[in-house]
Amino acid sequence: MLEAIPKITLWDVIDILIVAFLIYRIFVYLSETRAIQILIGLLVLLMFSVIAKFFHFYTLSFIFNNLITIGIFALIVIFQPEIRRILARIGEKQFGIFTTEEEAEKVIEEIVRASASMSEDRIGALIVVERDIKLDNYIEAGTLINGAVSKELLITIFWPGTPLHDGATIIRKDKIYKAGAFLPLSLNPHLPQTVGTRHRAAIGITEETDAIAVVISEETGAVSISYAGKLIKNLDPPKLKKVLKGLLVKKAKEKKNFVDYFKRRNEESF
Ligand SMILES: Nc1ncnc2c1ncn2[C@@H]1O[C@H](COP(=O)(O)OP(=O)(O)OP(=O)(O)O)[C@@H](O)[C@H]1O
């Protein structure tokens, strides 16, 4: 009798613990999202399907099985932004969008200076820094600018009443690429009612892509930053600079090392 039970090794225990931990993490993650109801629905269907099979109700079992398949597709559709972001992160290039650390710091400096000034003057703004995922699908309607990033140009774009002040301005590398772009609004049901459309647009684009969005509230002058669907509010200029540096410069540094390494290798080999 005991021989029928396979021997459990230490590796099996580790294997089971890892799987248990992953299931636990996925469940905790799902419990905070809208997918949990669908997941519970799927589990109930699965239970019915097993019961139907047990009592040989083949038609019922057939229907439940098909509903489970539809439910799995529904989960994929609902989780499409999250799946896209996770896959993009797995395949993320190691080297960021800027060519050098100096280039990244210059862009950050201009964004911080423009944000501080617009915050003081209560000028509403939404500045999105594109990273590895191209934003072209979202910004087709925007107006092409292609000008160097500067505090002056940013303030001019968002100056109330001007044609481009509505919508988002997109920064691609060291250029203001487009202005007046309309972004997808976040559908996160947990966002408080008080979060307006400008902030929802900032959260929306960072939920779907790896972009970073800086928002200045017209109402309060508060400067916020959104990344990966999260919003950090009320940043003073030094804090904004620190967060932007953390998100952008580290990558530029890695790229600089990479470029230097390749230069050295080229010099050595020629
Ligand atoms: N989908 C969108 N994409 C880009 N910008 C948008 C979008 N929707 C609204 N905006 C911008 O937000 C402005 C309206 O902001 P609203 O007051 O509704 O939001 P808010 O988050 O409360 O911002 P504020 O604190 O500045 O008032 C619009 O004039 C427009 O410029």
PDB file of C-alpha atoms and ligand atoms in Angstrom:
ATOM      1  CA  MET A   1       0.000   0.000   0.000  1.00  0.00           C
ATOM      2  CA  LEU A   2       2.710   2.478   1.079  1.00  0.00           C
ATOM      3  CA  GLU A   3       4.757   1.622  -2.046  1.00  0.00           C
ATOM      4  CA  ALA A   4       1.907   3.005  -4.150  1.00  0.00           C
ATOM      5  CA  ILE A   5       2.621   6.477  -2.738  1.00  0.00           C
ATOM      6  CA  PRO A   6       5.460   8.029  -4.719  1.00  0.00           C
ATOM      7  CA  LYS A   7       8.475   9.186  -2.735  1.00  0.00           C
ATOM      8  CA  ILE A   8       8.398  12.901  -1.997  1.00  0.00           C
ATOM      9  CA  THR A   9      11.797  14.526  -2.296  1.00  0.00           C
ATOM     10  CA  LEU A  10      12.972  17.917  -1.069  1.00  0.00           C
ATOM     11  CA  TRP A  11      12.723  19.196  -4.677  1.00  0.00           C
ATOM     12  CA  ASP A  12       9.035  18.192  -4.792  1.00  0.00           C
ATOM     13  CA  VAL A  13       8.423  20.174  -1.604  1.00  0.00           C
ATOM     14  CA  ILE A  14      10.229  23.228  -3.047  1.00  0.00           C
ATOM     15  CA  ASP A  15       8.283  22.790  -6.302  1.00  0.00           C
ATOM     16  CA  ILE A  16       4.963  22.703  -4.439  1.00  0.00           C
ATOM     17  CA  LEU A  17       5.922  25.703  -2.279  1.00  0.00           C
ATOM     18  CA  ILE A  18       6.849  27.786  -5.358  1.00  0.00           C
ATOM     19  CA  VAL A  19       3.575  26.902  -7.108  1.00  0.00           C
ATOM     20  CA  ALA A  20       1.599  27.633  -3.909  1.00  0.00           C
ATOM     21  CA  PHE A  21       3.373  30.992  -3.562  1.00  0.00           C
ATOM     22  CA  LEU A  22       2.679  31.890  -7.227  1.00  0.00           C
ATOM     23  CA  ILE A  23      -1.008  30.948  -6.902  1.00  0.00           C
ATOM     24  CA  TYR A  24      -1.205  32.990  -3.686  1.00  0.00           C
ATOM     25  CA  ARG A  25       0.421  36.047  -5.352  1.00  0.00           C
ATOM     26  CA  ILE A  26      -1.850  35.790  -8.412  1.00  0.00           C
ATOM     27  CA  PHE A  27      -4.879  35.498  -6.139  1.00  0.00           C
ATOM     28  CA  VAL A  28      -3.827  38.513  -4.038  1.00  0.00           C
ATOM     29  CA  TYR A  29      -3.227  40.495  -7.250  1.00  0.00           C
ATOM     30  CA  LEU A  30      -6.564  39.445  -8.736  1.00  0.00           C
ATOM     31  CA  SER A  31      -8.430  40.141  -5.513  1.00  0.00           C
ATOM     32  CA  GLU A  32      -7.627  43.837  -5.990  1.00  0.00           C
ATOM     33  CA  THR A  33      -8.967  43.899  -9.554  1.00  0.00           C
ATOM     34  CA  ARG A  34     -12.199  43.602 -11.476  1.00  0.00           C
ATOM     35  CA  ALA A  35     -11.149  40.116 -12.680  1.00  0.00           C
ATOM     36  CA  ILE A  36     -11.918  38.491  -9.328  1.00  0.00           C
ATOM     37  CA  GLN A  37     -15.686  38.247 -10.060  1.00  0.00           C
ATOM     38  CA  ILE A  38     -14.967  36.496 -13.370  1.00  0.00           C
ATOM     39  CA  LEU A  39     -12.526  34.161 -11.637  1.00  0.00           C
ATOM     40  CA  ILE A  40     -15.094  33.251  -8.984  1.00  0.00           C
ATOM     41  CA  GLY A  41     -17.672  32.728 -11.762  1.00  0.00           C
ATOM     42  CA  LEU A  42     -15.248  30.415 -13.568  1.00  0.00           C
ATOM     43  CA  LEU A  43     -14.635  28.384 -10.395  1.00  0.00           C
ATOM     44  CA  VAL A  44     -18.405  28.010  -9.837  1.00  0.00           C
ATOM     45  CA  LEU A  45     -18.845  26.885 -13.475  1.00  0.00           C
ATOM     46  CA  LEU A  46     -15.984  24.421 -13.043  1.00  0.00           C
ATOM     47  CA  MET A  47     -17.676  23.019  -9.955  1.00  0.00           C
ATOM     48  CA  PHE A  48     -21.006  22.653 -11.803  1.00  0.00           C
ATOM     49  CA  SER A  49     -19.217  21.063 -14.730  1.00  0.00           C
ATOM     50  CA  VAL A  50     -17.610  18.427 -12.455  1.00  0.00           C
ATOM     51  CA  ILE A  51     -20.961  17.723 -10.747  1.00  0.00           C
ATOM     52  CA  ALA A  52     -22.735  17.470 -14.153  1.00  0.00           C
ATOM     53  CA  LYS A  53     -20.075  15.037 -15.394  1.00  0.00           C
ATOM     54  CA  PHE A  54     -20.336  12.994 -12.193  1.00  0.00           C
ATOM     55  CA  PHE A  55     -24.103  12.539 -12.714  1.00  0.00           C
ATOM     56  CA  HIS A  56     -23.605  11.935 -16.473  1.00  0.00           C
ATOM     57  CA  PHE A  57     -25.558  15.069 -17.523  1.00  0.00           C
ATOM     58  CA  TYR A  58     -23.614  15.330 -20.776  1.00  0.00           C
ATOM     59  CA  THR A  59     -25.489  18.293 -22.301  1.00  0.00           C
ATOM     60  CA  LEU A  60     -25.147  20.354 -19.119  1.00  0.00           C
ATOM     61  CA  SER A  61     -21.481  19.418 -18.829  1.00  0.00           C
ATOM     62  CA  PHE A  62     -20.961  20.429 -22.499  1.00  0.00           C
ATOM     63  CA  ILE A  63     -22.572  23.848 -21.863  1.00  0.00           C
ATOM     64  CA  PHE A  64     -20.535  24.475 -18.676  1.00  0.00           C
ATOM     65  CA  ASN A  65     -17.289  23.537 -20.433  1.00  0.00           C
ATOM     66  CA  ASN A  66     -18.015  25.985 -23.254  1.00  0.00           C
ATOM     67  CA  LEU A  67     -18.896  28.727 -20.770  1.00  0.00           C
ATOM     68  CA  ILE A  68     -15.542  28.148 -19.050  1.00  0.00           C
ATOM     69  CA  THR A  69     -13.743  28.589 -22.406  1.00  0.00           C
ATOM     70  CA  ILE A  70     -15.637  31.863 -23.013  1.00  0.00           C
ATOM     71  CA  GLY A  71     -14.763  32.981 -19.467  1.00  0.00           C
ATOM     72  CA  ILE A  72     -11.053  32.364 -20.072  1.00  0.00           C
ATOM     73  CA  PHE A  73     -11.225  34.491 -23.239  1.00  0.00           C
ATOM     74  CA  ALA A  74     -13.082  37.191 -21.279  1.00  0.00           C
ATOM     75  CA  LEU A  75     -10.277  37.179 -18.687  1.00  0.00           C
ATOM     76  CA  ILE A  76      -7.664  37.641 -21.437  1.00  0.00           C
ATOM     77  CA  VAL A  77      -9.637  40.520 -23.000  1.00  0.00           C
ATOM     78  CA  ILE A  78     -10.203  42.251 -19.648  1.00  0.00           C
ATOM     79  CA  PHE A  79      -6.587  41.764 -18.627  1.00  0.00           C
ATOM     80  CA  GLN A  80      -5.227  42.801 -22.012  1.00  0.00           C
ATOM     81  CA  PRO A  81      -3.524  46.003 -20.721  1.00  0.00           C
ATOM     82  CA  GLU A  82      -1.907  44.163 -17.803  1.00  0.00           C
ATOM     83  CA  ILE A  83      -0.779  41.261 -20.022  1.00  0.00           C
ATOM     84  CA  ARG A  84       0.635  43.695 -22.585  1.00  0.00           C
ATOM     85  CA  ARG A  85       2.563  45.534 -19.870  1.00  0.00           C
ATOM     86  CA  ILE A  86       3.941  42.354 -18.307  1.00  0.00           C
ATOM     87  CA  LEU A  87       5.055  40.982 -21.694  1.00  0.00           C
ATOM     88  CA  ALA A  88       6.590  44.325 -22.630  1.00  0.00           C
ATOM     89  CA  ARG A  89       8.500  44.326 -19.353  1.00  0.00           C
ATOM     90  CA  ILE A  90       9.784  40.797 -19.928  1.00  0.00           C
ATOM     91  CA  GLY A  91      11.003  41.779 -23.398  1.00  0.00           C
ATOM     92  CA  GLU A  92      12.085  45.238 -22.269  1.00  0.00           C
ATOM     93  CA  LYS A  93      15.312  46.385 -23.799  1.00  0.00           C
ATOM     94  CA  GLN A  94      17.966  46.856 -21.185  1.00  0.00           C
ATOM     95  CA  PHE A  95      18.851  50.267 -22.480  1.00  0.00           C
ATOM     96  CA  GLY A  96      16.496  53.158 -22.176  1.00  0.00           C
ATOM     97  CA  ILE A  97      15.303  55.847 -24.490  1.00  0.00           C
ATOM     98  CA  PHE A  98      18.039  58.436 -23.999  1.00  0.00           C
ATOM     99  CA  THR A  99      21.428  58.274 -25.692  1.00  0.00           C
ATOM    100  CA  THR A 100      23.348  59.740 -22.779  1.00  0.00           C
ATOM    101  CA  GLU A 101      22.853  60.546 -19.120  1.00  0.00           C
ATOM    102  CA  GLU A 102      23.295  64.250 -19.933  1.00  0.00           C
ATOM    103  CA  GLU A 103      20.466  64.108 -22.478  1.00  0.00           C
ATOM    104  CA  ALA A 104      18.140  62.511 -19.909  1.00  0.00           C
ATOM    105  CA  GLU A 105      19.115  65.035 -17.222  1.00  0.00           C
ATOM    106  CA  LYS A 106      18.541  67.978 -19.570  1.00  0.00           C
ATOM    107  CA  VAL A 107      15.033  66.728 -20.466  1.00  0.00           C
ATOM    108  CA  ILE A 108      14.236  66.140 -16.778  1.00  0.00           C
ATOM    109  CA  GLU A 109      15.522  69.594 -15.841  1.00  0.00           C
ATOM    110  CA  GLU A 110      13.271  71.259 -18.423  1.00  0.00           C
ATOM    111  CA  ILE A 111      10.213  69.225 -17.364  1.00  0.00           C
ATOM    112  CA  VAL A 112      10.832  70.065 -13.690  1.00  0.00           C
ATOM    113  CA  ARG A 113      11.335  73.784 -14.396  1.00  0.00           C
ATOM    114  CA  ALA A 114       8.221  73.945 -16.600  1.00  0.00           C
ATOM    115  CA  SER A 115       6.163  72.013 -14.021  1.00  0.00           C
ATOM    116  CA  ALA A 116       7.242  74.311 -11.173  1.00  0.00           C
ATOM    117  CA  SER A 117       6.345  77.387 -13.177  1.00  0.00           C
ATOM    118  CA  MET A 118       2.980  76.030 -14.408  1.00  0.00           C
ATOM    119  CA  SER A 119       2.168  74.818 -10.892  1.00  0.00           C
ATOM    120  CA  GLU A 120       2.737  78.313  -9.525  1.00  0.00           C
ATOM    121  CA  ASP A 121       0.575  79.886 -12.239  1.00  0.00           C
ATOM    122  CA  ARG A 122      -2.113  77.155 -12.024  1.00  0.00           C
ATOM    123  CA  ILE A 123      -1.708  76.126 -15.637  1.00  0.00           C
ATOM    124  CA  GLY A 124      -3.087  72.632 -16.238  1.00  0.00           C
ATOM    125  CA  ALA A 125      -0.715  70.305 -18.097  1.00  0.00           C
ATOM    126  CA  LEU A 126      -0.164  66.681 -19.024  1.00  0.00           C
ATOM    127  CA  ILE A 127       3.351  65.706 -20.136  1.00  0.00           C
ATOM    128  CA  VAL A 128       3.983  62.106 -21.172  1.00  0.00           C
ATOM    129  CA  VAL A 129       7.510  60.732 -21.561  1.00  0.00           C
ATOM    130  CA  GLU A 130       7.563  57.826 -23.987  1.00  0.00           C
ATOM    131  CA  ARG A 131       9.836  54.920 -23.101  1.00  0.00           C
ATOM    132  CA  ASP A 132      10.252  51.559 -24.808  1.00  0.00           C
ATOM    133  CA  ILE A 133       6.637  51.113 -25.898  1.00  0.00           C
ATOM    134  CA  LYS A 134       5.855  53.435 -28.811  1.00  0.00           C
ATOM    135  CA  LEU A 135       2.783  55.589 -28.223  1.00  0.00           C
ATOM    136  CA  ASP A 136       1.876  56.048 -31.911  1.00  0.00           C
ATOM    137  CA  ASN A 137      -1.365  54.060 -31.587  1.00  0.00           C
ATOM    138  CA  TYR A 138      -2.605  56.515 -28.961  1.00  0.00           C
ATOM    139  CA  ILE A 139      -1.459  59.846 -30.339  1.00  0.00           C
ATOM    140  CA  GLU A 140      -2.386  59.813 -34.015  1.00  0.00           C
ATOM    141  CA  ALA A 141      -4.690  62.770 -33.507  1.00  0.00           C
ATOM    142  CA  GLY A 142      -2.002  64.922 -31.857  1.00  0.00           C
ATOM    143  CA  THR A 143      -0.176  67.757 -33.629  1.00  0.00           C
ATOM    144  CA  LEU A 144       3.423  67.168 -34.656  1.00  0.00           C
ATOM    145  CA  ILE A 145       5.901  69.522 -32.958  1.00  0.00           C
ATOM    146  CA  ASN A 146       9.329  67.847 -33.027  1.00  0.00           C
ATOM    147  CA  GLY A 147      11.033  70.641 -31.074  1.00  0.00           C
ATOM    148  CA  ALA A 148      13.739  70.427 -28.425  1.00  0.00           C
ATOM    149  CA  VAL A 149      12.306  69.992 -24.915  1.00  0.00           C
ATOM    150  CA  SER A 150      12.423  73.311 -23.107  1.00  0.00           C
ATOM    151  CA  LYS A 151      10.577  74.943 -20.246  1.00  0.00           C
ATOM    152  CA  GLU A 152       9.518  77.797 -22.543  1.00  0.00           C
ATOM    153  CA  LEU A 153       8.058  75.546 -25.250  1.00  0.00           C
ATOM    154  CA  LEU A 154       6.193  73.434 -22.684  1.00  0.00           C
ATOM    155  CA  ILE A 155       4.643  76.507 -21.064  1.00  0.00           C
ATOM    156  CA  THR A 156       3.719  77.922 -24.482  1.00  0.00           C
ATOM    157  CA  ILE A 157       1.961  74.691 -25.427  1.00  0.00           C
ATOM    158  CA  PHE A 158      -0.108  74.576 -22.229  1.00  0.00           C
ATOM    159  CA  TRP A 159      -0.848  78.313 -22.095  1.00  0.00           C
ATOM    160  CA  PRO A 160      -4.619  78.567 -21.520  1.00  0.00           C
ATOM    161  CA  GLY A 161      -6.671  79.285 -24.615  1.00  0.00           C
ATOM    162  CA  THR A 162      -4.001  78.313 -27.152  1.00  0.00           C
ATOM    163  CA  PRO A 163      -4.973  75.642 -29.723  1.00  0.00           C
ATOM    164  CA  LEU A 164      -2.704  72.932 -28.257  1.00  0.00           C
ATOM    165  CA  HIS A 165      -3.242  73.462 -24.525  1.00  0.00           C
ATOM    166  CA  ASP A 166      -5.913  70.737 -24.378  1.00  0.00           C
ATOM    167  CA  GLY A 167      -4.721  67.152 -24.238  1.00  0.00           C
ATOM    168  CA  ALA A 168      -1.295  65.638 -23.644  1.00  0.00           C
ATOM    169  CA  THR A 169       2.159  66.576 -24.856  1.00  0.00           C
ATOM    170  CA  ILE A 170       4.364  63.646 -25.757  1.00  0.00           C
ATOM    171  CA  ILE A 171       8.120  63.635 -25.239  1.00  0.00           C
ATOM    172  CA  ARG A 172      10.079  61.216 -27.385  1.00  0.00           C
ATOM    173  CA  LYS A 173      13.791  61.084 -26.555  1.00  0.00           C
ATOM    174  CA  ASP A 174      14.965  64.718 -26.267  1.00  0.00           C
ATOM    175  CA  LYS A 175      12.121  66.165 -28.376  1.00  0.00           C
ATOM    176  CA  ILE A 176       8.597  67.346 -27.748  1.00  0.00           C
ATOM    177  CA  TYR A 177       7.150  65.012 -30.342  1.00  0.00           C
ATOM    178  CA  LYS A 178       3.434  65.829 -30.319  1.00  0.00           C
ATOM    179  CA  ALA A 179       0.956  68.054 -28.502  1.00  0.00           C
ATOM    180  CA  GLY A 180      -2.821  68.026 -28.128  1.00  0.00           C
ATOM    181  CA  ALA A 181      -2.962  64.232 -27.961  1.00  0.00           C
ATOM    182  CA  PHE A 182      -5.972  62.524 -26.402  1.00  0.00           C
ATOM    183  CA  LEU A 183      -5.122  59.520 -24.303  1.00  0.00           C
ATOM    184  CA  PRO A 184      -7.209  56.586 -23.091  1.00  0.00           C
ATOM    185  CA  LEU A 185      -8.828  57.273 -19.731  1.00  0.00           C
ATOM    186  CA  SER A 186      -8.194  54.838 -16.898  1.00  0.00           C
ATOM    187  CA  LEU A 187     -11.149  52.561 -16.187  1.00  0.00           C
ATOM    188  CA  ASN A 188      -9.808  51.635 -12.751  1.00  0.00           C
ATOM    189  CA  PRO A 189     -12.967  51.415 -10.593  1.00  0.00           C
ATOM    190  CA  HIS A 190     -10.948  52.079  -7.416  1.00  0.00           C
ATOM    191  CA  LEU A 191      -9.982  55.623  -8.425  1.00  0.00           C
ATOM    192  CA  PRO A 192     -11.775  58.157  -6.228  1.00  0.00           C
ATOM    193  CA  GLN A 193     -14.506  60.252  -7.888  1.00  0.00           C
ATOM    194  CA  THR A 194     -12.372  63.317  -7.220  1.00  0.00           C
ATOM    195  CA  VAL A 195      -9.768  62.215  -9.787  1.00  0.00           C
ATOM    196  CA  GLY A 196     -10.572  64.294 -12.898  1.00  0.00           C
ATOM    197  CA  THR A 197     -10.132  63.451 -16.571  1.00  0.00           C
ATOM    198  CA  ARG A 198      -6.610  64.911 -16.932  1.00  0.00           C
ATOM    199  CA  HIS A 199      -5.365  62.659 -14.136  1.00  0.00           C
ATOM    200  CA  ARG A 200      -7.399  59.695 -15.470  1.00  0.00           C
ATOM    201  CA  ALA A 201      -5.760  60.159 -18.871  1.00  0.00           C
ATOM    202  CA  ALA A 202      -2.311  60.157 -17.200  1.00  0.00           C
ATOM    203  CA  ILE A 203      -3.114  56.959 -15.307  1.00  0.00           C
ATOM    204  CA  GLY A 204      -4.748  55.422 -18.401  1.00  0.00           C
ATOM    205  CA  ILE A 205      -1.672  55.719 -20.625  1.00  0.00           C
ATOM    206  CA  THR A 206       0.656  54.382 -17.908  1.00  0.00           C
ATOM    207  CA  GLU A 207      -1.657  51.419 -17.275  1.00  0.00           C
ATOM    208  CA  GLU A 208      -1.402  50.406 -20.919  1.00  0.00           C
ATOM    209  CA  THR A 209       2.235  51.308 -21.622  1.00  0.00           C
ATOM    210  CA  ASP A 210       5.521  51.874 -19.805  1.00  0.00           C
ATOM    211  CA  ALA A 211       5.298  55.656 -20.326  1.00  0.00           C
ATOM    212  CA  ILE A 212       5.645  58.173 -17.484  1.00  0.00           C
ATOM    213  CA  ALA A 213       3.136  61.007 -17.128  1.00  0.00           C
ATOM    214  CA  VAL A 214       3.573  64.295 -15.267  1.00  0.00           C
ATOM    215  CA  VAL A 215       0.312  66.101 -14.473  1.00  0.00           C
ATOM    216  CA  ILE A 216      -0.150  69.633 -13.243  1.00  0.00           C
ATOM    217  CA  SER A 217      -3.571  70.372 -11.840  1.00  0.00           C
ATOM    218  CA  GLU A 218      -5.190  73.540 -13.119  1.00  0.00           C
ATOM    219  CA  GLU A 219      -7.383  73.610 -10.033  1.00  0.00           C
ATOM    220  CA  THR A 220      -4.793  73.208  -7.275  1.00  0.00           C
ATOM    221  CA  GLY A 221      -1.417  73.562  -9.028  1.00  0.00           C
ATOM    222  CA  ALA A 222      -0.417  70.167  -7.553  1.00  0.00           C
ATOM    223  CA  VAL A 223       2.188  68.263  -9.521  1.00  0.00           C
ATOM    224  CA  SER A 224       1.708  64.494  -9.770  1.00  0.00           C
ATOM    225  CA  ILE A 225       3.471  61.703 -11.572  1.00  0.00           C
ATOM    226  CA  SER A 226       1.933  58.530 -12.918  1.00  0.00           C
ATOM    227  CA  TYR A 227       3.792  55.321 -13.649  1.00  0.00           C
ATOM    228  CA  ALA A 228       2.472  51.768 -14.153  1.00  0.00           C
ATOM    229  CA  GLY A 229      -1.072  52.899 -13.403  1.00  0.00           C
ATOM    230  CA  LYS A 230      -0.111  54.477 -10.058  1.00  0.00           C
ATOM    231  CA  LEU A 231      -0.313  58.170  -9.195  1.00  0.00           C
ATOM    232  CA  ILE A 232       2.067  59.925  -6.810  1.00  0.00           C
ATOM    233  CA  LYS A 233       0.601  63.273  -5.857  1.00  0.00           C
ATOM    234  CA  ASN A 234       1.894  66.615  -4.569  1.00  0.00           C
ATOM    235  CA  LEU A 235       5.519  66.476  -5.648  1.00  0.00           C
ATOM    236  CA  ASP A 236       7.678  69.537  -5.077  1.00  0.00           C
ATOM    237  CA  PRO A 237      10.384  70.205  -7.719  1.00  0.00           C
ATOM    238  CA  PRO A 238      13.207  68.303  -5.906  1.00  0.00           C
ATOM    239  CA  LYS A 239      10.944  65.268  -5.392  1.00  0.00           C
ATOM    240  CA  LEU A 240       9.704  65.357  -8.998  1.00  0.00           C
ATOM    241  CA  LYS A 241      13.307  65.492 -10.187  1.00  0.00           C
ATOM    242  CA  LYS A 242      14.258  62.567  -7.964  1.00  0.00           C
ATOM    243  CA  VAL A 243      11.375  60.382  -9.167  1.00  0.00           C
ATOM    244  CA  LEU A 244      12.012  61.235 -12.835  1.00  0.00           C
ATOM    245  CA  LYS A 245      15.716  60.526 -12.418  1.00  0.00           C
ATOM    246  CA  GLY A 246      14.928  57.193 -10.784  1.00  0.00           C
ATOM    247  CA  LEU A 247      12.730  56.224 -13.707  1.00  0.00           C
ATOM    248  CA  LEU A 248      14.792  57.633 -16.581  1.00  0.00           C
ATOM    249  CA  VAL A 249      18.420  58.325 -15.761  1.00  0.00           C
ATOM    250  CA  LYS A 250      19.358  54.931 -14.408  1.00  0.00           C
ATOM    251  CA  LYS A 251      18.568  53.481 -17.787  1.00  0.00           C
ATOM    252  CA  ALA A 252      20.500  56.206 -19.587  1.00  0.00           C
ATOM    253  CA  LYS A 253      23.492  55.418 -17.359  1.00  0.00           C
ATOM    254  CA  GLU A 254      23.298  51.756 -18.315  1.00  0.00           C
ATOM    255  CA  LYS A 255      23.078  52.760 -21.972  1.00  0.00           C
ATOM    256  CA  LYS A 256      26.107  55.069 -21.623  1.00  0.00           C
ATOM    257  CA  ASN A 257      28.142  52.210 -20.188  1.00  0.00           C
ATOM    258  CA  PHE A 258      26.953  50.056 -23.054  1.00  0.00           C
ATOM    259  CA  VAL A 259      27.820  52.680 -25.702  1.00  0.00           C
ATOM    260  CA  ASP A 260      31.253  53.300 -24.075  1.00  0.00           C
ATOM    261  CA  TYR A 261      31.882  49.565 -24.007  1.00  0.00           C
ATOM    262  CA  PHE A 262      31.047  49.249 -27.699  1.00  0.00           C
ATOM    263  CA  LYS A 263      33.207  52.265 -28.568  1.00  0.00           C
ATOM    264  CA  ARG A 264      36.110  50.685 -26.701  1.00  0.00           C
ATOM    265  CA  ARG A 265      35.562  47.343 -28.401  1.00  0.00           C
ATOM    266  CA  ASN A 266      35.444  49.071 -31.812  1.00  0.00           C
ATOM    267  CA  GLU A 267      38.663  50.995 -31.114  1.00  0.00           C
ATOM    268  CA  GLU A 268      40.338  47.806 -29.991  1.00  0.00           C
ATOM    269  CA  SER A 269      39.282  45.813 -33.013  1.00  0.00           C
ATOM    270  CA  PHE A 270      40.165  48.401 -35.709  1.00  0.00           C
TER     271      PHE A 270
HETATM  272  N1  LIG B   1      -8.355  61.820 -22.663  1.00  0.00           N
HETATM  273  C1  LIG B   1      -7.595  62.877 -22.438  1.00  0.00           C
HETATM  274  N2  LIG B   1      -6.330  62.920 -22.905  1.00  0.00           N
HETATM  275  C2  LIG B   1      -5.557  63.992 -22.660  1.00  0.00           C
HETATM  276  N3  LIG B   1      -5.960  65.069 -21.973  1.00  0.00           N
HETATM  277  C3  LIG B   1      -7.206  65.080 -21.496  1.00  0.00           C
HETATM  278  C4  LIG B   1      -8.076  63.979 -21.690  1.00  0.00           C
HETATM  279  N4  LIG B   1      -9.260  64.265 -21.088  1.00  0.00           N
HETATM  280  C5  LIG B   1      -9.115  65.479 -20.547  1.00  0.00           C
HETATM  281  N5  LIG B   1      -7.897  65.981 -20.771  1.00  0.00           N
HETATM  282  C6  LIG B   1      -7.372  67.278 -20.364  1.00  0.00           C
HETATM  283  O1  LIG B   1      -7.859  67.549 -19.072  1.00  0.00           O
HETATM  284  C7  LIG B   1      -8.564  68.785 -19.066  1.00  0.00           C
HETATM  285  C8  LIG B   1      -9.746  68.684 -18.154  1.00  0.00           C
HETATM  286  O2  LIG B   1      -9.290  68.395 -16.918  1.00  0.00           O
HETATM  287  P1  LIG B   1     -10.296  68.090 -15.699  1.00  0.00           P
HETATM  288  O3  LIG B   1     -10.508  69.359 -14.949  1.00  0.00           O
HETATM  289  O4  LIG B   1     -11.491  67.344 -16.158  1.00  0.00           O
HETATM  290  O5  LIG B   1      -9.378  67.046 -14.971  1.00  0.00           O
HETATM  291  P2  LIG B   1      -8.572  67.120 -13.609  1.00  0.00           P
HETATM  292  O6  LIG B   1      -7.810  65.830 -13.553  1.00  0.00           O
HETATM  293  O7  LIG B   1      -9.503  67.481 -12.497  1.00  0.00           O
HETATM  294  O8  LIG B   1      -7.532  68.282 -13.869  1.00  0.00           O
HETATM  295  P3  LIG B   1      -7.368  69.696 -13.082  1.00  0.00           P
HETATM  296  O9  LIG B   1      -6.936  69.362 -11.682  1.00  0.00           O
HETATM  297  O10 LIG B   1      -6.326  70.368 -13.902  1.00  0.00           O
HETATM  298  O11 LIG B   1      -8.726  70.390 -13.142  1.00  0.00           O
HETATM  299  C9  LIG B   1      -8.994  68.986 -20.496  1.00  0.00           C
HETATM  300  O12 LIG B   1      -9.126  70.362 -20.752  1.00  0.00           O
HETATM  301  C10 LIG B   1      -7.911  68.350 -21.271  1.00  0.00           C
HETATM  302  O13 LIG B   1      -6.857  69.267 -21.520  1.00  0.00           O
END
